[in-house]
Coordinates of C-alpha atoms and ligand atoms in Angstrom, one line a residue:
M1 CA 28.0 20.8 -24.8
A2 CA 26.2 21.2 -28.1
P3 CA 22.6 21.9 -27.4
T4 CA 21.6 21.5 -31.0
S5 CA 23.1 18.1 -31.8
G6 CA 20.2 16.0 -30.4
E7 CA 17.6 18.1 -32.0
T8 CA 19.1 18.1 -35.5
K9 CA 19.0 14.3 -35.3
A10 CA 15.4 14.3 -34.1
A11 CA 14.3 16.8 -36.8
P12 CA 12.4 14.4 -39.1
K13 CA 12.3 16.0 -42.4
R14 CA 13.2 19.2 -44.2
I15 CA 10.9 19.5 -47.1
G16 CA 10.3 22.4 -49.3
T17 CA 12.7 25.1 -50.3
G18 CA 14.9 24.7 -47.4
S19 CA 14.1 28.1 -46.1
G20 CA 15.1 29.0 -42.6
N21 CA 11.5 29.0 -41.6
N22 CA 11.0 25.2 -42.1
T23 CA 14.0 24.2 -40.0
Y24 CA 12.9 26.5 -37.3
K25 CA 9.5 24.7 -37.1
D26 CA 11.2 21.3 -36.9
K27 CA 13.2 22.4 -33.9
Q28 CA 10.3 24.1 -32.3
K29 CA 8.2 21.0 -32.0
P30 CA 10.3 19.0 -29.6
S31 CA 10.6 21.9 -27.2
D32 CA 6.8 22.5 -27.5
I33 CA 6.1 18.9 -26.6
R34 CA 8.5 19.1 -23.7
Q35 CA 6.9 22.2 -22.5
S36 CA 3.5 20.7 -22.7
N37 CA 4.7 17.6 -20.8
I38 CA 6.2 19.7 -18.1
V39 CA 3.1 21.9 -17.7
A40 CA 0.9 18.9 -17.4
A41 CA 3.1 17.1 -14.9
K42 CA 3.5 20.2 -12.8
A43 CA -0.2 20.6 -12.7
I44 CA -0.5 17.2 -11.1
A45 CA 2.2 18.1 -8.6
D46 CA 0.5 21.3 -7.7
A47 CA -2.8 19.6 -7.2
I48 CA -1.5 17.5 -4.4
R49 CA 1.0 19.8 -2.9
T50 CA -1.4 21.1 -0.3
S51 CA -1.8 17.6 1.1
L52 CA 1.8 17.3 2.3
G53 CA 2.6 17.1 6.0
P54 CA 0.6 17.0 9.2
R55 CA -1.1 20.3 8.5
G56 CA -1.8 19.3 4.9
M57 CA -5.3 19.4 3.6
D58 CA -7.4 16.3 2.7
K59 CA -9.1 15.7 -0.6
M60 CA -12.6 14.7 -1.2
I61 CA -12.8 12.6 -4.4
Q62 CA -16.1 11.8 -6.1
D63 CA -16.1 9.1 -8.7
G64 CA -18.5 8.5 -11.6
K65 CA -20.9 6.5 -9.5
G66 CA -21.1 9.2 -6.9
E67 CA -18.9 7.3 -4.4
V68 CA -16.9 9.6 -2.2
T69 CA -13.4 9.1 -0.8
I70 CA -11.7 11.3 1.7
T71 CA -8.0 10.9 1.8
N72 CA -4.6 12.5 2.4
D73 CA -2.6 9.8 0.7
G74 CA -0.9 10.9 -2.5
A75 CA -1.1 7.6 -4.2
T76 CA -4.8 7.3 -3.5
I77 CA -5.6 10.8 -4.7
L78 CA -3.8 10.3 -8.0
K79 CA -5.1 6.8 -8.5
Q80 CA -8.6 8.2 -8.4
M81 CA -7.9 11.3 -10.6
N82 CA -9.1 11.2 -14.1
V83 CA -5.8 12.1 -15.8
I84 CA -5.6 12.3 -19.6
H85 CA -2.3 13.8 -20.5
P86 CA 0.3 11.1 -21.0
A87 CA 3.1 12.9 -19.1
A88 CA 0.7 13.6 -16.2
K89 CA 0.1 9.9 -16.2
M90 CA 3.7 9.3 -15.6
L91 CA 3.4 11.1 -12.2
V92 CA 0.5 8.9 -11.3
E93 CA 2.7 5.9 -12.0
L94 CA 5.5 7.5 -10.0
S95 CA 3.3 7.7 -7.0
K96 CA 2.2 4.2 -7.5
A97 CA 5.8 3.0 -7.7
Q98 CA 6.6 4.8 -4.5
D99 CA 3.7 3.1 -2.9
I100 CA 5.0 -0.3 -3.9
E101 CA 8.6 0.4 -3.1
A102 CA 8.2 2.2 0.3
G103 CA 4.5 2.6 1.0
D104 CA 4.9 6.1 2.4
G105 CA 6.2 9.3 0.8
T106 CA 3.7 9.1 -2.0
T107 CA 2.9 12.8 -1.8
S108 CA 6.5 13.9 -1.3
V109 CA 7.7 12.0 -4.4
V110 CA 5.2 13.8 -6.7
V111 CA 5.9 17.2 -5.1
L112 CA 9.6 16.7 -5.6
A113 CA 9.2 15.6 -9.2
G114 CA 7.2 18.8 -9.9
S115 CA 9.9 20.9 -8.4
L116 CA 12.6 19.1 -10.4
L117 CA 10.7 19.7 -13.6
E118 CA 10.5 23.4 -12.8
A119 CA 14.2 23.5 -12.2
A120 CA 14.8 21.7 -15.5
E121 CA 12.6 24.2 -17.3
K122 CA 14.8 27.0 -16.0
L123 CA 17.9 25.2 -17.1
M124 CA 16.5 24.6 -20.5
A125 CA 15.7 28.3 -20.8
K126 CA 19.4 28.9 -20.2
G127 CA 20.2 26.8 -23.2
L128 CA 21.2 23.5 -21.6
H129 CA 20.3 20.3 -23.5
P130 CA 17.5 18.2 -21.9
S131 CA 19.7 15.0 -22.1
A132 CA 22.5 16.8 -20.3
I133 CA 20.0 17.9 -17.6
A134 CA 18.7 14.4 -17.2
D135 CA 22.2 13.1 -16.8
G136 CA 23.1 15.9 -14.4
F137 CA 20.1 15.2 -12.2
R138 CA 20.9 11.5 -12.1
A139 CA 24.4 12.2 -11.0
A140 CA 23.0 14.6 -8.3
A141 CA 20.6 11.9 -7.1
R142 CA 23.4 9.4 -6.8
K143 CA 25.4 11.9 -4.8
A144 CA 22.4 12.6 -2.6
T145 CA 22.0 8.9 -1.9
E146 CA 25.6 8.7 -0.9
I147 CA 25.2 11.7 1.5
L148 CA 22.0 10.4 3.0
R149 CA 23.5 7.0 3.6
N150 CA 26.9 8.1 4.8
E151 CA 26.3 11.3 6.6
L152 CA 22.7 11.8 7.6
A153 CA 21.4 8.3 8.4
I154 CA 21.3 7.1 12.0
P155 CA 21.6 3.3 12.4
L156 CA 18.7 1.7 14.1
N157 CA 18.6 -1.3 16.5
I158 CA 15.5 -3.0 15.3
E159 CA 14.9 -4.5 18.8
D160 CA 14.3 -1.0 20.0
R161 CA 10.6 -0.7 19.6
S162 CA 10.3 2.9 20.8
V163 CA 12.2 4.4 17.9
V164 CA 10.3 2.2 15.4
T165 CA 7.0 3.3 17.0
K166 CA 8.0 6.9 16.6
C167 CA 8.6 6.4 12.9
A168 CA 5.2 4.8 12.5
A169 CA 3.6 7.7 14.5
T170 CA 5.3 10.3 12.2
S171 CA 3.7 8.6 9.2
L172 CA 0.3 8.5 10.9
N173 CA 0.5 12.1 12.1
S174 CA -0.1 13.5 8.6
K175 CA -3.3 11.5 8.2
V176 CA -6.9 12.0 8.9
V177 CA -6.6 9.6 11.8
S178 CA -3.7 11.5 13.4
Q179 CA -5.5 11.8 16.7
Q180 CA -5.3 8.0 17.1
S181 CA -1.6 7.7 16.1
S182 CA -0.6 6.7 19.6
L183 CA -2.9 3.7 19.4
L184 CA -2.3 2.7 15.7
A185 CA 1.5 3.1 15.7
P186 CA 2.1 0.3 18.4
I187 CA -0.4 -1.9 16.6
A188 CA 1.5 -1.5 13.3
V189 CA 4.8 -2.2 15.0
N190 CA 3.5 -5.3 16.9
A191 CA 1.9 -6.7 13.7
V192 CA 5.0 -6.4 11.6
Y193 CA 7.2 -7.7 14.4
Q194 CA 5.0 -10.7 14.7
V195 CA 5.3 -11.7 11.1
S196 CA 8.9 -10.9 10.4
N197 CA 12.1 -12.6 11.2
F198 CA 14.8 -10.0 11.9
K199 CA 17.6 -12.2 10.6
D200 CA 16.2 -12.0 7.1
R201 CA 15.7 -8.4 5.9
N202 CA 13.1 -9.3 3.3
S203 CA 11.1 -11.5 5.6
C204 CA 8.2 -9.1 6.1
D205 CA 5.4 -9.9 3.8
L206 CA 2.4 -7.6 4.4
R207 CA 0.1 -10.3 3.0
D208 CA 0.6 -12.1 6.4
I209 CA -1.2 -9.2 8.0
K210 CA -4.9 -9.3 7.4
V211 CA -6.7 -6.0 7.9
V212 CA -10.4 -6.4 8.4
T213 CA -12.6 -3.3 8.5
V214 CA -15.7 -3.3 10.6
L215 CA -18.1 -0.5 10.5
G216 CA -19.2 0.8 13.9
G217 CA -17.5 2.0 17.0
T218 CA -14.6 4.4 16.6
V219 CA -11.0 4.2 15.4
E220 CA -10.1 3.9 19.1
D221 CA -11.6 0.4 19.1
T222 CA -9.1 -0.9 16.6
E223 CA -7.3 -3.9 17.9
M224 CA -4.9 -6.6 16.9
I225 CA -6.0 -10.1 17.2
E226 CA -3.5 -12.9 17.6
G227 CA -5.3 -15.7 15.8
L228 CA -7.7 -15.7 13.0
L229 CA -10.5 -13.3 12.2
L230 CA -13.0 -14.3 9.5
T231 CA -15.5 -11.9 8.1
Q232 CA -18.1 -14.6 7.5
K233 CA -20.6 -15.6 10.1
V234 CA -21.5 -19.0 11.5
C235 CA -24.2 -20.5 9.4
A236 CA -24.9 -23.7 11.3
G237 CA -24.1 -25.4 14.6
P238 CA -23.2 -23.7 17.9
K239 CA -21.9 -20.2 17.9
K240 CA -19.1 -21.0 20.3
M241 CA -16.8 -24.1 20.4
E242 CA -14.1 -24.7 22.9
K243 CA -11.3 -27.2 22.1
A244 CA -12.0 -26.8 18.5
K245 CA -10.8 -29.2 15.8
I246 CA -10.9 -27.3 12.6
A247 CA -11.0 -28.5 9.0
L248 CA -10.8 -26.2 6.0
I249 CA -12.5 -28.0 3.1
Q250 CA -12.5 -27.3 -0.6
F251 CA -15.1 -29.8 -1.6
C252 CA -18.8 -29.3 -1.6
I253 CA -21.4 -30.8 0.7
S254 CA -24.2 -30.7 -1.7
P255 CA -25.7 -33.1 -4.3
P256 CA -23.3 -33.5 -7.2
K257 CA -24.1 -32.0 -10.6
T258 CA -23.6 -33.6 -13.9
D259 CA -21.2 -32.2 -16.5
M260 CA -24.0 -31.8 -19.0
D261 CA -27.2 -29.9 -18.5
M262 CA -30.1 -32.4 -18.4
N263 CA -33.5 -32.8 -17.0
V264 CA -34.8 -35.9 -15.2
I265 CA -38.5 -36.2 -15.3
V266 CA -39.9 -37.9 -12.2
S267 CA -43.4 -39.1 -12.8
D268 CA -44.5 -40.9 -9.6
Y269 CA -44.1 -40.5 -5.9
A270 CA -42.1 -43.6 -5.3
Q271 CA -39.4 -42.5 -7.7
M272 CA -39.4 -39.0 -6.1
D273 CA -38.9 -40.6 -2.7
R274 CA -36.0 -42.6 -4.0
V275 CA -34.3 -39.5 -5.4
L276 CA -34.7 -37.7 -2.1
R277 CA -33.5 -40.6 -0.1
E278 CA -30.4 -40.9 -2.3
E279 CA -29.6 -37.3 -1.8
R280 CA -30.1 -37.6 1.9
N281 CA -27.9 -40.6 2.2
Y282 CA -25.2 -39.1 0.1
I283 CA -25.0 -36.0 2.3
L284 CA -25.5 -37.9 5.5
N285 CA -22.5 -40.0 4.6
I286 CA -20.3 -37.0 4.1
V287 CA -21.4 -35.3 7.3
K288 CA -21.0 -38.5 9.3
Q289 CA -17.5 -39.0 8.0
I290 CA -16.7 -35.4 9.0
K291 CA -18.0 -36.1 12.5
A292 CA -16.2 -39.4 12.8
S293 CA -12.8 -37.7 12.3
G294 CA -13.4 -35.7 15.4
C295 CA -13.9 -32.4 13.6
N296 CA -16.2 -29.9 15.3
V297 CA -15.5 -26.7 13.3
I298 CA -15.6 -26.7 9.5
L299 CA -14.6 -23.8 7.2
I300 CA -16.0 -24.2 3.6
Q301 CA -14.5 -22.6 0.6
K302 CA -16.8 -20.7 -1.7
S303 CA -17.7 -22.6 -4.8
I304 CA -18.8 -21.1 -8.1
L305 CA -20.0 -24.3 -9.7
R306 CA -22.8 -25.2 -7.2
D307 CA -23.8 -24.5 -3.7
A308 CA -20.8 -25.3 -1.5
V309 CA -23.2 -26.5 1.2
S310 CA -26.8 -27.4 0.7
D311 CA -29.7 -26.6 3.1
L312 CA -30.0 -30.3 3.9
A313 CA -26.3 -30.5 4.7
L314 CA -26.6 -27.4 7.0
H315 CA -29.4 -29.2 8.7
F316 CA -27.3 -32.2 9.5
L317 CA -24.3 -30.1 10.5
E318 CA -26.5 -28.3 12.9
K319 CA -27.8 -31.5 14.4
L320 CA -24.3 -33.0 14.8
K321 CA -23.2 -29.7 16.5
I322 CA -20.5 -28.8 14.0
L323 CA -19.8 -25.1 13.9
T324 CA -20.0 -24.3 10.1
V325 CA -18.6 -21.2 8.3
R326 CA -19.3 -21.1 4.6
D327 CA -18.1 -18.8 1.8
V328 CA -14.4 -18.6 2.7
E329 CA -13.0 -16.8 -0.3
R330 CA -10.5 -18.5 -2.5
E331 CA -7.9 -15.7 -1.9
E332 CA -8.3 -16.2 1.8
I333 CA -7.4 -19.8 1.8
E334 CA -3.6 -19.3 1.8
F335 CA -3.8 -17.0 4.8
V336 CA -6.1 -19.3 6.7
C337 CA -3.9 -22.3 6.0
K338 CA -0.8 -20.4 7.1
T339 CA -2.5 -19.2 10.3
L340 CA -4.0 -22.5 11.3
N341 CA -0.9 -24.4 10.1
C342 CA -3.0 -26.8 8.1
R343 CA -3.6 -27.9 4.6
P344 CA -6.9 -27.4 2.8
I345 CA -8.8 -30.7 2.4
A346 CA -9.7 -31.2 -1.2
S347 CA -11.7 -34.4 -1.0
L348 CA -13.5 -36.6 1.5
D349 CA -10.8 -39.2 1.3
H350 CA -8.3 -36.9 2.9
F351 CA -10.7 -36.0 5.7
T352 CA -8.6 -37.5 8.5
A353 CA -7.8 -36.5 12.0
E354 CA -4.2 -35.5 11.1
N355 CA -5.4 -32.9 8.6
L356 CA -7.3 -31.0 11.3
S357 CA -5.8 -28.2 13.3
T358 CA -6.7 -27.4 16.9
A359 CA -7.5 -24.2 18.7
D360 CA -8.7 -23.3 22.2
L361 CA -11.7 -21.3 21.1
V362 CA -13.7 -20.5 18.0
E363 CA -16.6 -18.1 18.5
E364 CA -18.8 -15.8 16.7
I365 CA -18.5 -12.2 17.9
N366 CA -20.8 -9.4 17.3
C367 CA -19.3 -6.0 16.6
S368 CA -21.9 -3.2 16.2
G369 CA -24.1 -5.4 14.2
S370 CA -21.5 -7.2 12.1
R371 CA -20.9 -10.8 12.9
L372 CA -17.4 -12.2 12.6
V373 CA -15.7 -15.5 13.5
K374 CA -12.7 -15.3 15.8
V375 CA -10.3 -18.2 16.3
T376 CA -7.9 -17.9 19.3
G377 CA -5.4 -20.0 21.1
I378 CA -4.3 -21.9 17.9
T379 CA -2.0 -24.8 18.7
N380 CA 1.2 -24.2 16.7
P381 CA 0.1 -21.0 14.9
G382 CA 1.8 -19.7 11.8
R383 CA 3.3 -16.2 11.7
T384 CA 0.3 -14.1 10.8
V385 CA -1.9 -11.6 12.5
S386 CA -5.2 -10.0 12.0
I387 CA -6.1 -6.4 12.7
M388 CA -9.6 -5.3 13.1
V389 CA -10.0 -1.6 12.1
R390 CA -13.1 0.1 13.4
G391 CA -14.6 3.4 12.3
S392 CA -17.9 5.1 12.7
N393 CA -18.5 5.7 9.0
K394 CA -17.2 4.3 5.8
L395 CA -15.1 7.3 4.8
V396 CA -13.2 7.3 8.1
L397 CA -12.9 3.6 8.1
N398 CA -11.4 3.3 4.7
E399 CA -9.0 6.2 5.4
A400 CA -8.0 4.5 8.7
E401 CA -7.2 1.3 6.7
R402 CA -5.1 3.2 4.2
S403 CA -3.2 5.0 6.9
L404 CA -2.6 1.8 8.8
H405 CA -1.2 0.4 5.6
D406 CA 1.3 3.3 5.4
A407 CA 2.3 2.7 9.0
L408 CA 2.8 -1.0 8.3
C409 CA 4.9 -0.1 5.3
V410 CA 7.1 2.3 7.3
V411 CA 7.8 -0.5 9.8
R412 CA 8.5 -2.9 6.9
C413 CA 11.0 -0.4 5.5
L414 CA 12.8 -0.4 8.8
V415 CA 13.0 -4.1 8.9
K416 CA 14.5 -4.0 5.4
E417 CA 16.9 -1.1 5.8
R418 CA 17.7 -0.4 9.5
A419 CA 18.4 3.3 9.5
V420 CA 16.3 6.4 10.2
I421 CA 16.6 10.1 9.4
A422 CA 15.1 13.2 10.7
G423 CA 11.8 14.4 9.2
G424 CA 10.3 17.9 9.0
G425 CA 12.4 19.0 6.0
A426 CA 15.7 18.6 7.9
P427 CA 17.3 16.1 5.6
E428 CA 16.2 18.0 2.5
I429 CA 17.9 21.2 3.7
A430 CA 21.0 19.4 4.8
L431 CA 21.2 17.6 1.4
S432 CA 20.5 20.9 -0.4
I433 CA 23.4 22.6 1.3
K434 CA 25.8 19.7 0.7
L435 CA 24.9 19.3 -2.9
N436 CA 25.3 23.0 -3.5
Q437 CA 28.8 22.9 -2.1
Y438 CA 29.7 19.9 -4.1
G439 CA 28.2 21.3 -7.2
S440 CA 30.3 24.5 -6.9
G441 CA 33.4 22.3 -7.1
L442 CA 32.3 20.8 -10.4
K443 CA 32.8 22.0 -13.9
G444 CA 30.4 22.4 -16.8
V445 CA 26.8 21.5 -17.1
D446 CA 26.9 19.2 -14.0
S447 CA 27.6 22.2 -11.8
Y448 CA 24.4 23.9 -12.9
C449 CA 22.4 20.7 -12.6
F450 CA 23.7 20.0 -9.0
R451 CA 22.8 23.4 -7.9
S452 CA 19.4 23.4 -9.4
F453 CA 18.8 19.9 -8.0
A454 CA 19.8 21.2 -4.6
E455 CA 17.4 24.1 -4.8
A456 CA 14.6 21.9 -6.0
L457 CA 14.9 19.8 -2.8
E458 CA 13.9 22.8 -0.7
V459 CA 10.4 22.3 -2.0
I460 CA 9.7 19.9 0.8
P461 CA 10.4 22.2 3.8
L462 CA 8.9 25.1 1.8
T463 CA 5.6 23.2 1.2
L464 CA 5.5 22.0 4.8
A465 CA 5.8 25.6 6.0
E466 CA 3.3 26.9 3.5
N467 CA 0.7 24.3 4.4
S468 CA 1.1 25.0 8.1
G469 CA 0.6 28.7 7.6
M470 CA 4.2 29.7 8.4
S471 CA 6.1 32.1 6.3
A472 CA 7.8 29.8 3.8
I473 CA 10.8 32.0 2.8
N474 CA 11.6 33.0 6.4
T475 CA 11.4 29.4 7.6
V476 CA 13.6 28.0 4.9
T477 CA 16.2 30.6 5.1
E478 CA 16.3 30.2 8.9
L479 CA 16.7 26.5 8.5
R480 CA 19.5 26.9 6.0
K481 CA 21.3 29.2 8.4
L482 CA 20.9 26.8 11.3
H483 CA 22.2 23.9 9.2
A484 CA 25.1 26.0 8.0
E485 CA 26.0 26.5 11.6
G486 CA 26.1 22.7 12.1
Q487 CA 22.7 22.0 13.6
K488 CA 22.0 18.8 11.7
S489 CA 18.6 18.1 13.1
A490 CA 17.1 21.5 12.9
G491 CA 13.8 21.0 11.2
L492 CA 10.3 22.2 10.9
N493 CA 7.9 21.1 13.6
V494 CA 4.6 21.7 11.9
K495 CA 2.6 20.8 15.0
K496 CA 4.4 23.4 17.1
G497 CA 4.5 25.8 14.1
A498 CA 8.2 26.5 14.8
I499 CA 11.7 25.4 14.0
A500 CA 13.0 22.9 16.5
N501 CA 15.4 20.1 17.0
I502 CA 13.3 17.6 15.1
M503 CA 14.9 14.5 16.6
D504 CA 14.0 15.6 20.1
D505 CA 10.4 16.2 18.9
N506 CA 10.3 12.6 17.7
V507 CA 9.6 13.4 14.0
I508 CA 11.7 10.6 12.4
Q509 CA 11.2 8.6 9.3
P510 CA 12.8 5.6 7.6
L511 CA 15.9 6.3 5.4
L512 CA 14.4 4.0 2.7
V513 CA 11.4 6.3 2.2
T514 CA 13.5 9.4 1.5
L515 CA 16.0 7.5 -0.6
S516 CA 13.2 6.1 -2.8
V517 CA 11.5 9.5 -3.0
I518 CA 14.7 11.1 -4.4
N519 CA 15.6 8.3 -6.8
L520 CA 12.2 7.6 -8.2
A521 CA 11.4 11.3 -8.7
T522 CA 14.7 11.8 -10.5
E523 CA 14.1 8.8 -12.8
T524 CA 10.7 10.0 -13.8
V525 CA 11.9 13.6 -14.4
A526 CA 14.8 12.3 -16.5
S527 CA 12.5 10.3 -18.6
I528 CA 10.0 13.1 -19.1
L529 CA 12.9 15.4 -20.2
K530 CA 14.0 12.9 -22.8
I531 CA 10.6 12.7 -24.6
D532 CA 10.5 15.0 -27.6
D533 CA 7.4 13.8 -29.3
I534 CA 4.0 12.3 -28.6
V535 CA 2.8 9.9 -31.3
N536 CA -0.8 8.8 -31.3
S537 CA -1.2 5.3 -32.6
V538 CA -4.1 4.7 -34.8
R539 CA -6.1 1.6 -34.2
Ligands
ADP1 P1 3.7 11.4 2.1 O1 2.4 10.9 1.4 O2 4.7 11.9 1.2 O3 4.1 10.5 3.2 P2 2.8 13.1 4.2 O4 1.6 14.0 4.1 O5 2.8 11.9 5.1 O6 3.2 12.8 2.8 O7 4.0 14.1 4.7 C1 5.3 13.6 4.9 C2 6.2 14.7 5.2 O8 5.7 15.4 6.4 C3 7.6 14.2 5.5 O9 8.5 15.0 4.8 C4 7.7 14.3 7.0 O10 9.0 14.6 7.4 C5 6.8 15.5 7.3 N1 6.3 15.5 8.7 C6 5.7 14.5 9.3 N2 5.4 14.8 10.6 C7 5.8 16.1 10.8 C8 5.9 17.0 11.9 N3 5.3 16.7 13.0 N4 6.5 18.2 11.7 C9 7.0 18.5 10.5 N5 7.0 17.7 9.4 C10 6.5 16.5 9.6
MG2 MG1 3.3 9.9 4.9

């Protein structure tokens, strides 16, 4: 390898007398930039390292407006951080990418990237070229993927709910709401199972699971609702309707507006009376037609142009005993249609009996002061579910929602890729040993890179041990010894504070999460290494 070749090309200009000093400066800049990038990115990784694992700490984040968030989720912490350095921003993006790809492992991915950068720094100090290191790391990640898939993964029968529930519980165990993991894990599993079709691996769309947060009660009161839950309240008509015939409308029940702004001056009472009578007839006509179709529950989409439903209309709807819910958000429409298996009605002409959907019961429920509308017993329901998350204060409630999202993502990962691996640092140690062995058989730069990569992977068990107050070095060396003796599932049980057979202790996680952690972290590190200049554009 010729460590200078890339840099000579990158050296922009050699002005002046051509003294050695000038050339030296040109070469120095790329490495300074690289150094600064690595330092910035490592600072990010160090900042969230303490949050890894069940004994990890939580962060309290305060934004400019004084709003406070308490969280343990890597992606959330980084999203809220005010990061300025461009290389540090790459790690924020990395965590976001992991969140999209797998949903869990957002802390691990950043911690691993930090560790890989540190390894790269050491290799560069030895004189290896950054591009060669990037390539070496990529090769090591490919090999790691192969080992994970072929040797460490345990195939999963997706029908076996108990294993899937354990995976969801592992993910919840490292959250603020870990105490409630035995309640939330089955809810996550049931919800994902309800909306997916196991024949199709990509069938799980989390948009089909509506998570509603309701302040009040405790996280223990969280429940899954088979049917529809609307956050709006009943604004007219009875609060409860059995044998409901539901219409979802997108038109307004209020006097029409002209396209132009104009004023009509009414000068005498007779004219005034006529205007009012017209309005009354117009609205009465709409409401009567609604009643005539047999409809007794009406959901009205929010309108930005005018009032979706006027006071007069509400009065008529009340009199005709039609349960009315207004202000259904535009984004909610798709979900509501899918759940009720109906089409939104865009004009009065289409308001016919066949466009209505039926349900056994629609009622307004009262949850610690919040009023919600619940629809149950839908005839021919779509594949959707609603989950009502409860919490005694806003901070816990929001964190519970984020944690539940992680658990849902874990189950989705298992539907996509039906294999699990052990948790608690076991796969990282196993990979590290195998990559080290493999690297020893290689020649040249790759050999160095493989071994450094292998060492960098140990950061996960190391950090887990550190965060739980165990002796990091002793734990990792002990783990390495056990794995060398062939105990594949020896890992760190942070809860017990000891090394144990991690599979027996039910700490398992989806293969997809770890695969994505390794691959995404490697990609980001490789791209950071290949940057040799930061150019500020002038606008
Ligand atoms: P992330 O945001 O990366 O998911 P977490 O804080 O959820 O971070 O920590 C995940 C790590 O904690 C994984 O490596 C997982 O194997 C490990 N882990 C989870 N539960 C346990 C446990 N009971 N004992 C040891 N390690 C655990
Ligand atoms: Mg997690």
